[in-house]
Amino acid sequence: MTVAQEKGVAAQVPGTREPAAALTVQGRDRPGIVAALTGVLSRHGANVVALDQYSDDPVGGAFFQRTVFSAPDLPGVLPAIEADLTAVLSDGFELDFTLRDLAVRKRVAIFASKSDHCLLDLLWRHRRGELPVSVAMVVSNHVDTAQEVRGFGIPFFHVPSAGPDKSAAEAEHLRLLRGNVDFVVLARYMQILSGEFIAGVGVPIINIHHSFLPAFVGAGPYAKAKERGVKLVGATAHYVTEDLDEGPIIEQDVVRVSHADSAAELQRRGADVERAVLSRAVAWHAEDRVFRQGNHTVVFT
Amino acid sequence: MTVAQEKGVAAQVPGTREPAAALTVQGRDRPGIVAALTGVLSRHGANVVALDQYSDDPVGGAFFQRTVFSAPDLPGVLPAIEADLTAVLSDGFELDFTLRDLAVRKRVAIFASKSDHCLLDLLWRHRRGELPVSVAMVVSNHVDTAQEVRGFGIPFFHVPSAGPDKSAAEAEHLRLLRGNVDFVVLARYMQILSGEFIAGVGVPIINIHHSFLPAFVGAGPYAKAKERGVKLVGATAHYVTEDLDEGPIIEQDVVRVSHADSAAELQRRGADVERAVLSRAVAWHAEDRVFRQGNHTVVFT
Amino acid sequence: MTVAQEKGVAAQVPGTREPAAALTVQGRDRPGIVAALTGVLSRHGANVVALDQYSDDPVGGAFFQRTVFSAPDLPGVLPAIEADLTAVLSDGFELDFTLRDLAVRKRVAIFASKSDHCLLDLLWRHRRGELPVSVAMVVSNHVDTAQEVRGFGIPFFHVPSAGPDKSAAEAEHLRLLRGNVDFVVLARYMQILSGEFIAGVGVPIINIHHSFLPAFVGAGPYAKAKERGVKLVGATAHYVTEDLDEGPIIEQDVVRVSHADSAAELQRRGADVERAVLSRAVAWHAEDRVFRQGNHTVVFT
Amino acid sequence: MTVAQEKGVAAQVPGTREPAAALTVQGRDRPGIVAALTGVLSRHGANVVALDQYSDDPVGGAFFQRTVFSAPDLPGVLPAIEADLTAVLSDGFELDFTLRDLAVRKRVAIFASKSDHCLLDLLWRHRRGELPVSVAMVVSNHVDTAQEVRGFGIPFFHVPSAGPDKSAAEAEHLRLLRGNVDFVVLARYMQILSGEFIAGVGVPIINIHHSFLPAFVGAGPYAKAKERGVKLVGATAHYVTEDLDEGPIIEQDVVRVSHADSAAELQRRGADVERAVLSRAVAWHAEDRVFRQGNHTVVFT
């Protein structure tokens, strides 16, 4: 449970001037949940602006709900709503919830290597106001993109990778990240993260894989795609787990290719899909639209 | 307001054996609607399986909600839920609702002319169990498809069009339709319906237009597309209004074409899009996923 | 090398009344091939209507060319063109060619099991004039589709599968096919073909696999897709080789799915992609647009 | 007829180290053209790497051919090939041709206003080596993008628009462009060009229109799309003619939207399509893949 309301600027309902908050709820399904939750909101004068709900089985399944609501004096009323939700849900429900003033943007660190297409697309969309996040920093094992990143007004930290022993670099990463970010995005970061790092960082990590998973797991997917003669290449954004390329998939897309495309051209065409897929996944995560359930996701788009 | 529960067979939640009903609500937004509605469902022991809600403006906007719920003895409890909803919503809400046992399929009449691709695709999907409708009849101004339609076990009625005066044919149409169908689908029916017929039939009419509206309104869209040299051709499913090709759009899609495609080939490629778009629109309408609001639709897919 | 000109009716250039023939050439690239080939056509008064050429490497690569041409008295002139091509290409070129009057349609046998969506889509497109093939027969290990197939005026042969020993059934298949067909289409035929059969039938076999290969090889791809939580499902048309699901890919496509789709719904959505992908692959093969090169294809669309 | 071979660096076949040239031919179709053209190439030892040919009617139609070929000492042999082609084609053919060393990139001026998404995408693709052009300059009626453009090492010229009389600004444009560029790209340049300018500049002009033409011609297409309730928004790249939004279409694409997207969100989603469509059109034009024929294009992709 989180109330994210440190900032004074309230978030706004898309397309309007109205502040808004997001409530997400996940857990064991049973009758009455939606009524209990929306009853709390109603008692505090909140108006539901958008609500998505899904149960993966009507009997004994898992329950997922995302609710966006507005209210007069939203930052003032959120603590009372949170207390009320806690009280109501302690009465026999097996549910977790998050409550967040949408004015308070999630803080993200972007990790990159030499390839800049995913990194620059995220920074450019952020500058245009398309990504509702606060970009806290960019971290890279190369310095190639430093100047361009800083041109966007974003801090850039160079943490070289030093061979097979990643412990020093990862310790440095943790020093930079802890307390400073709400999630991490690997924007074509070409280093494998250790299980210790994934556990230690304590926030979700989103990766973009340059293939339509589960096809072409591992390294060199475009070369493998060329070798297999596929007619589409794709990209997959997923949460990072200790099992490489096996984490819950958030978003995927593909683009048509032909026999005349070399592996290098597959890579170029794929780059467009990579940046599109990653930016959608980041935006959805930032807006609390993605729920993890086992190795799957529920995404309310 | 409708309770559709004449049949004894209860509808089932997709993918499960559980009976289910759909509640749709539309009207003026204000705080407390979702809580009031789900409170009613909760009091009757119903479990919300899926809920989509949308307001087009958080202050004084229009409210749309579709709720699918299951309950023990669903057909038995629906009348009580309906009475309760009526009572609750009479208390200052400006909302209309429909309540429908999903076991009771909407009855549809399909109108066609000589082109069979949209008609056969609907019948074939219906036979496969993909379209949750009851096909009451096929009506055509040509006899070409009679044998094939009857092969699907569907009644076929031939009502010839007799020149510019449509009144006799439309009177025959009304005799066939009234009381027998919940909506009408024009599956490439090449006759223009009069305003009198549209008003008289009293049920929604869905048309498939063979272009990406509003491009190429009127007759001969593929010839116009060839003439203009477009690189995509499309199709549009929309509700029929008196203003030709101007009704609320339910669904659209396109397919890529090239300079090498003749107008006849554009038509062939477009035919695939037409049948796909129409079948999606019919299924969504049949499942109460489409709300009309002015000349727009809200579609919860 | 083949001259297919048995029929008196000459094929026509798409969109016109002009007879046409297709010349395909494949082999080792070297300078002068296109000039030599088109020089032969020019000497016989043929007019090139469409020409696609591709070399996979400008130095020592493989050469692929498809040429459609028209000529006065096309059936009469084809033997002379063939003799000329043979003479010219014997002079140091390492190339194979086929020459075919497009009026003479390739004969196909369609194999199916219980699922009818791919089978019926092929038959329906054939009846509409969209598939330039002659459907010689449908062969199935089930009788479910017999009546419908015969309703299209197509012979239906029931060859039951009798357990693990396929030799009797495959011998019956070979008796039906030999000399009667130019290629075979497996339209969701759920039996694995033996290497003996594939070698013995002596004509290309096209299969539709219900996944985006190489993801989800083997049985039950939709269940595997649901388990992995992918956001797209697809289909792959490929030539059949002894290595199951490993043959050269002709065409692929995908459709978007969501967490709310059950495995059964993935299958339904995938069925639409399967039939679209298979019909494209069959049409392209029928029009000599597909070249096999190792485990790849070159497709001039 | 042009031989563009001023530069010493020879162009290379995609994916290889081999220099290459492109020959395009357009005019009245008749038998023997392909043989005559490839015969010339063959006599000079050139190897055809890729050839696309199309006739819009086999009898008396228009002929289009694009040929990419390699040759030893390509810059040295091009003048002789050109002379030979001129001689051969003067013999009764009604054809125009261009011959271009692909090492010599076309020079482009990009016009922009305040919106940066199309402009930056072109510059970013150019830096990555995806756009085979030489960006000679960026011209804008606003200074907003000056610093960023110059950061790419590209000259930026500010030419303010001064009310309804465009003659001074257009005169300045002509001074900048004449002799310096081979084509102009309007990357969301929000000024209408006069017929005098279009005629005076003497090179092709490519525009990106923010709708799926011919739907929503004129200003404010996203507001119109929202008003009409369409389910897809798109973009169109076309050559500029005096008739606003009526020029030959080079490329189009669309993206799915929903009722929940405001006009501002349609614009954001559309921006992604705009930059993708424009970059494809620019690359195709730069590689001589686009032929104008009346108000249409033939595009060999």
PDB file of N, CA and C in Angstrom, chain B residues 217-264:
ATOM      1  N   VAL B 217     -16.924   8.215 -49.557  1.00  0.00           N
ATOM      2  CA  VAL B 217     -18.338   7.977 -49.290  1.00  0.00           C
ATOM      3  C   VAL B 217     -19.052   7.720 -50.615  1.00  0.00           C
ATOM      4  N   GLY B 218     -20.228   7.089 -50.495  1.00  0.00           N
ATOM      5  CA  GLY B 218     -21.041   6.861 -51.689  1.00  0.00           C
ATOM      6  C   GLY B 218     -20.645   5.602 -52.418  1.00  0.00           C
ATOM      7  N   ALA B 219     -21.053   5.506 -53.662  1.00  0.00           N
ATOM      8  CA  ALA B 219     -20.886   4.271 -54.438  1.00  0.00           C
ATOM      9  C   ALA B 219     -19.474   4.166 -55.009  1.00  0.00           C
ATOM     10  N   GLY B 220     -19.064   2.943 -55.318  1.00  0.00           N
ATOM     11  CA  GLY B 220     -17.819   2.718 -56.048  1.00  0.00           C
ATOM     12  C   GLY B 220     -16.554   3.110 -55.316  1.00  0.00           C
ATOM     13  N   PRO B 221     -16.432   2.811 -54.032  1.00  0.00           N
ATOM     14  CA  PRO B 221     -15.246   3.288 -53.304  1.00  0.00           C
ATOM     15  C   PRO B 221     -13.941   2.695 -53.805  1.00  0.00           C
ATOM     16  N   TYR B 222     -13.948   1.469 -54.293  1.00  0.00           N
ATOM     17  CA  TYR B 222     -12.678   0.892 -54.738  1.00  0.00           C
ATOM     18  C   TYR B 222     -12.200   1.565 -56.025  1.00  0.00           C
ATOM     19  N   ALA B 223     -13.128   1.895 -56.910  1.00  0.00           N
ATOM     20  CA  ALA B 223     -12.743   2.636 -58.111  1.00  0.00           C
ATOM     21  C   ALA B 223     -12.188   4.002 -57.716  1.00  0.00           C
ATOM     22  N   LYS B 224     -12.833   4.641 -56.731  1.00  0.00           N
ATOM     23  CA  LYS B 224     -12.327   5.938 -56.270  1.00  0.00           C
ATOM     24  C   LYS B 224     -10.947   5.784 -55.623  1.00  0.00           C
ATOM     25  N   ALA B 225     -10.761   4.714 -54.895  1.00  0.00           N
ATOM     26  CA  ALA B 225      -9.464   4.488 -54.245  1.00  0.00           C
ATOM     27  C   ALA B 225      -8.371   4.278 -55.281  1.00  0.00           C
ATOM     28  N   LYS B 226      -8.698   3.523 -56.327  1.00  0.00           N
ATOM     29  CA  LYS B 226      -7.731   3.308 -57.405  1.00  0.00           C
ATOM     30  C   LYS B 226      -7.405   4.643 -58.069  1.00  0.00           C
ATOM     31  N   GLU B 227      -8.436   5.421 -58.328  1.00  0.00           N
ATOM     32  CA  GLU B 227      -8.258   6.711 -58.989  1.00  0.00           C
ATOM     33  C   GLU B 227      -7.368   7.639 -58.162  1.00  0.00           C
ATOM     34  N   ARG B 228      -7.549   7.622 -56.830  1.00  0.00           N
ATOM     35  CA  ARG B 228      -6.774   8.513 -55.975  1.00  0.00           C
ATOM     36  C   ARG B 228      -5.380   7.974 -55.691  1.00  0.00           C
ATOM     37  N   GLY B 229      -5.160   6.671 -55.962  1.00  0.00           N
ATOM     38  CA  GLY B 229      -3.830   6.101 -55.761  1.00  0.00           C
ATOM     39  C   GLY B 229      -3.467   5.876 -54.308  1.00  0.00           C
ATOM     40  N   VAL B 230      -4.433   5.510 -53.478  1.00  0.00           N
ATOM     41  CA  VAL B 230      -4.136   5.265 -52.060  1.00  0.00           C
ATOM     42  C   VAL B 230      -3.320   3.992 -51.893  1.00  0.00           C
ATOM     43  N   LYS B 231      -2.634   3.884 -50.761  1.00  0.00           N
ATOM     44  CA  LYS B 231      -1.765   2.749 -50.490  1.00  0.00           C
ATOM     45  C   LYS B 231      -2.386   1.784 -49.486  1.00  0.00           C
ATOM     46  N   LEU B 232      -3.586   2.104 -49.009  1.00  0.00           N
ATOM     47  CA  LEU B 232      -4.332   1.224 -48.105  1.00  0.00           C
ATOM     48  C   LEU B 232      -5.801   1.295 -48.522  1.00  0.00           C
ATOM     49  N   VAL B 233      -6.507   0.188 -48.462  1.00  0.00           N
ATOM     50  CA  VAL B 233      -7.964   0.248 -48.586  1.00  0.00           C
ATOM     51  C   VAL B 233      -8.575  -0.331 -47.323  1.00  0.00           C
ATOM     52  N   GLY B 234      -9.812   0.065 -47.032  1.00  0.00           N
ATOM     53  CA  GLY B 234     -10.380  -0.318 -45.747  1.00  0.00           C
ATOM     54  C   GLY B 234     -11.858  -0.566 -45.800  1.00  0.00           C
ATOM     55  N   ALA B 235     -12.415  -0.793 -44.621  1.00  0.00           N
ATOM     56  CA  ALA B 235     -13.847  -1.026 -44.480  1.00  0.00           C
ATOM     57  C   ALA B 235     -14.290  -0.460 -43.136  1.00  0.00           C
ATOM     58  N   THR B 236     -15.567  -0.125 -43.077  1.00  0.00           N
ATOM     59  CA  THR B 236     -16.137   0.531 -41.901  1.00  0.00           C
ATOM     60  C   THR B 236     -17.478  -0.105 -41.551  1.00  0.00           C
ATOM     61  N   ALA B 237     -17.627  -0.585 -40.336  1.00  0.00           N
ATOM     62  CA  ALA B 237     -18.935  -1.033 -39.858  1.00  0.00           C
ATOM     63  C   ALA B 237     -19.536   0.095 -39.023  1.00  0.00           C
ATOM     64  N   HIS B 238     -20.786   0.450 -39.316  1.00  0.00           N
ATOM     65  CA  HIS B 238     -21.407   1.580 -38.617  1.00  0.00           C
ATOM     66  C   HIS B 238     -22.895   1.335 -38.456  1.00  0.00           C
ATOM     67  N   TYR B 239     -23.478   2.021 -37.491  1.00  0.00           N
ATOM     68  CA  TYR B 239     -24.925   1.993 -37.363  1.00  0.00           C
ATOM     69  C   TYR B 239     -25.530   2.827 -38.470  1.00  0.00           C
ATOM     70  N   VAL B 240     -26.660   2.372 -38.977  1.00  0.00           N
ATOM     71  CA  VAL B 240     -27.312   3.052 -40.077  1.00  0.00           C
ATOM     72  C   VAL B 240     -28.193   4.181 -39.527  1.00  0.00           C
ATOM     73  N   THR B 241     -28.033   5.351 -40.116  1.00  0.00           N
ATOM     74  CA  THR B 241     -28.924   6.471 -39.835  1.00  0.00           C
ATOM     75  C   THR B 241     -29.479   6.962 -41.162  1.00  0.00           C
ATOM     76  N   GLU B 242     -30.332   7.951 -41.098  1.00  0.00           N
ATOM     77  CA  GLU B 242     -30.907   8.452 -42.351  1.00  0.00           C
ATOM     78  C   GLU B 242     -29.845   9.083 -43.236  1.00  0.00           C
ATOM     79  N   ASP B 243     -28.768   9.565 -42.626  1.00  0.00           N
ATOM     80  CA  ASP B 243     -27.707  10.183 -43.425  1.00  0.00           C
ATOM     81  C   ASP B 243     -26.758   9.103 -43.922  1.00  0.00           C
ATOM     82  N   LEU B 244     -26.813   8.839 -45.202  1.00  0.00           N
ATOM     83  CA  LEU B 244     -26.062   7.734 -45.798  1.00  0.00           C
ATOM     84  C   LEU B 244     -24.574   7.829 -45.465  1.00  0.00           C
ATOM     85  N   ASP B 245     -23.997   6.729 -45.000  1.00  0.00           N
ATOM     86  CA  ASP B 245     -22.556   6.638 -44.711  1.00  0.00           C
ATOM     87  C   ASP B 245     -22.119   7.591 -43.596  1.00  0.00           C
ATOM     88  N   GLU B 246     -23.062   8.095 -42.817  1.00  0.00           N
ATOM     89  CA  GLU B 246     -22.715   9.077 -41.799  1.00  0.00           C
ATOM     90  C   GLU B 246     -22.995   8.570 -40.382  1.00  0.00           C
ATOM     91  N   GLY B 247     -23.485   7.360 -40.242  1.00  0.00           N
ATOM     92  CA  GLY B 247     -23.860   6.868 -38.910  1.00  0.00           C
ATOM     93  C   GLY B 247     -22.651   6.589 -38.036  1.00  0.00           C
ATOM     94  N   PRO B 248     -22.890   6.359 -36.727  1.00  0.00           N
ATOM     95  CA  PRO B 248     -21.795   6.134 -35.771  1.00  0.00           C
ATOM     96  C   PRO B 248     -20.948   4.929 -36.159  1.00  0.00           C
ATOM     97  N   ILE B 249     -19.635   5.129 -36.177  1.00  0.00           N
ATOM     98  CA  ILE B 249     -18.703   4.085 -36.599  1.00  0.00           C
ATOM     99  C   ILE B 249     -18.453   3.124 -35.442  1.00  0.00           C
ATOM    100  N   ILE B 250     -18.589   1.827 -35.698  1.00  0.00           N
ATOM    101  CA  ILE B 250     -18.328   0.803 -34.682  1.00  0.00           C
ATOM    102  C   ILE B 250     -16.900   0.283 -34.799  1.00  0.00           C
ATOM    103  N   GLU B 251     -16.484  -0.004 -36.029  1.00  0.00           N
ATOM    104  CA  GLU B 251     -15.165  -0.603 -36.217  1.00  0.00           C
ATOM    105  C   GLU B 251     -14.683  -0.307 -37.625  1.00  0.00           C
ATOM    106  N   GLN B 252     -13.342  -0.223 -37.754  1.00  0.00           N
ATOM    107  CA  GLN B 252     -12.710   0.022 -39.053  1.00  0.00           C
ATOM    108  C   GLN B 252     -11.403  -0.733 -39.119  1.00  0.00           C
ATOM    109  N   ASP B 253     -11.001  -1.052 -40.319  1.00  0.00           N
ATOM    110  CA  ASP B 253      -9.664  -1.614 -40.507  1.00  0.00           C
ATOM    111  C   ASP B 253      -9.232  -1.393 -41.954  1.00  0.00           C
ATOM    112  N   VAL B 254      -7.970  -1.634 -42.216  1.00  0.00           N
ATOM    113  CA  VAL B 254      -7.415  -1.391 -43.551  1.00  0.00           C
ATOM    114  C   VAL B 254      -6.472  -2.524 -43.936  1.00  0.00           C
ATOM    115  N   VAL B 255      -6.135  -2.572 -45.212  1.00  0.00           N
ATOM    116  CA  VAL B 255      -5.133  -3.522 -45.694  1.00  0.00           C
ATOM    117  C   VAL B 255      -4.286  -2.800 -46.742  1.00  0.00           C
ATOM    118  N   ARG B 256      -3.030  -3.163 -46.812  1.00  0.00           N
ATOM    119  CA  ARG B 256      -2.086  -2.506 -47.704  1.00  0.00           C
ATOM    120  C   ARG B 256      -2.310  -2.957 -49.152  1.00  0.00           C
ATOM    121  N   VAL B 257      -2.267  -2.018 -50.070  1.00  0.00           N
ATOM    122  CA  VAL B 257      -2.351  -2.338 -51.494  1.00  0.00           C
ATOM    123  C   VAL B 257      -1.209  -1.618 -52.200  1.00  0.00           C
ATOM    124  N   SER B 258      -1.062  -1.896 -53.489  1.00  0.00           N
ATOM    125  CA  SER B 258       0.021  -1.242 -54.230  1.00  0.00           C
ATOM    126  C   SER B 258      -0.464  -0.788 -55.594  1.00  0.00           C
ATOM    127  N   HIS B 259       0.411  -0.065 -56.269  1.00  0.00           N
ATOM    128  CA  HIS B 259       0.114   0.401 -57.629  1.00  0.00           C
ATOM    129  C   HIS B 259      -0.262  -0.748 -58.559  1.00  0.00           C
ATOM    130  N   ALA B 260       0.254  -1.945 -58.261  1.00  0.00           N
ATOM    131  CA  ALA B 260       0.033  -3.065 -59.172  1.00  0.00           C
ATOM    132  C   ALA B 260      -1.361  -3.668 -59.022  1.00  0.00           C
ATOM    133  N   ASP B 261      -2.107  -3.265 -57.999  1.00  0.00           N
ATOM    134  CA  ASP B 261      -3.451  -3.809 -57.809  1.00  0.00           C
ATOM    135  C   ASP B 261      -4.448  -3.028 -58.647  1.00  0.00           C
ATOM    136  N   SER B 262      -5.204  -3.738 -59.464  1.00  0.00           N
ATOM    137  CA  SER B 262      -6.281  -3.105 -60.221  1.00  0.00           C
ATOM    138  C   SER B 262      -7.435  -2.807 -59.267  1.00  0.00           C
ATOM    139  N   ALA B 263      -8.422  -2.051 -59.754  1.00  0.00           N
ATOM    140  CA  ALA B 263      -9.595  -1.774 -58.922  1.00  0.00           C
ATOM    141  C   ALA B 263     -10.256  -3.086 -58.502  1.00  0.00           C
ATOM    142  N   ALA B 264     -10.261  -4.081 -59.403  1.00  0.00           N
ATOM    143  CA  ALA B 264     -10.852  -5.376 -59.050  1.00  0.00           C
ATOM    144  C   ALA B 264     -10.054  -6.043 -57.926  1.00  0.00           C
TER     145      ALA B 264
END
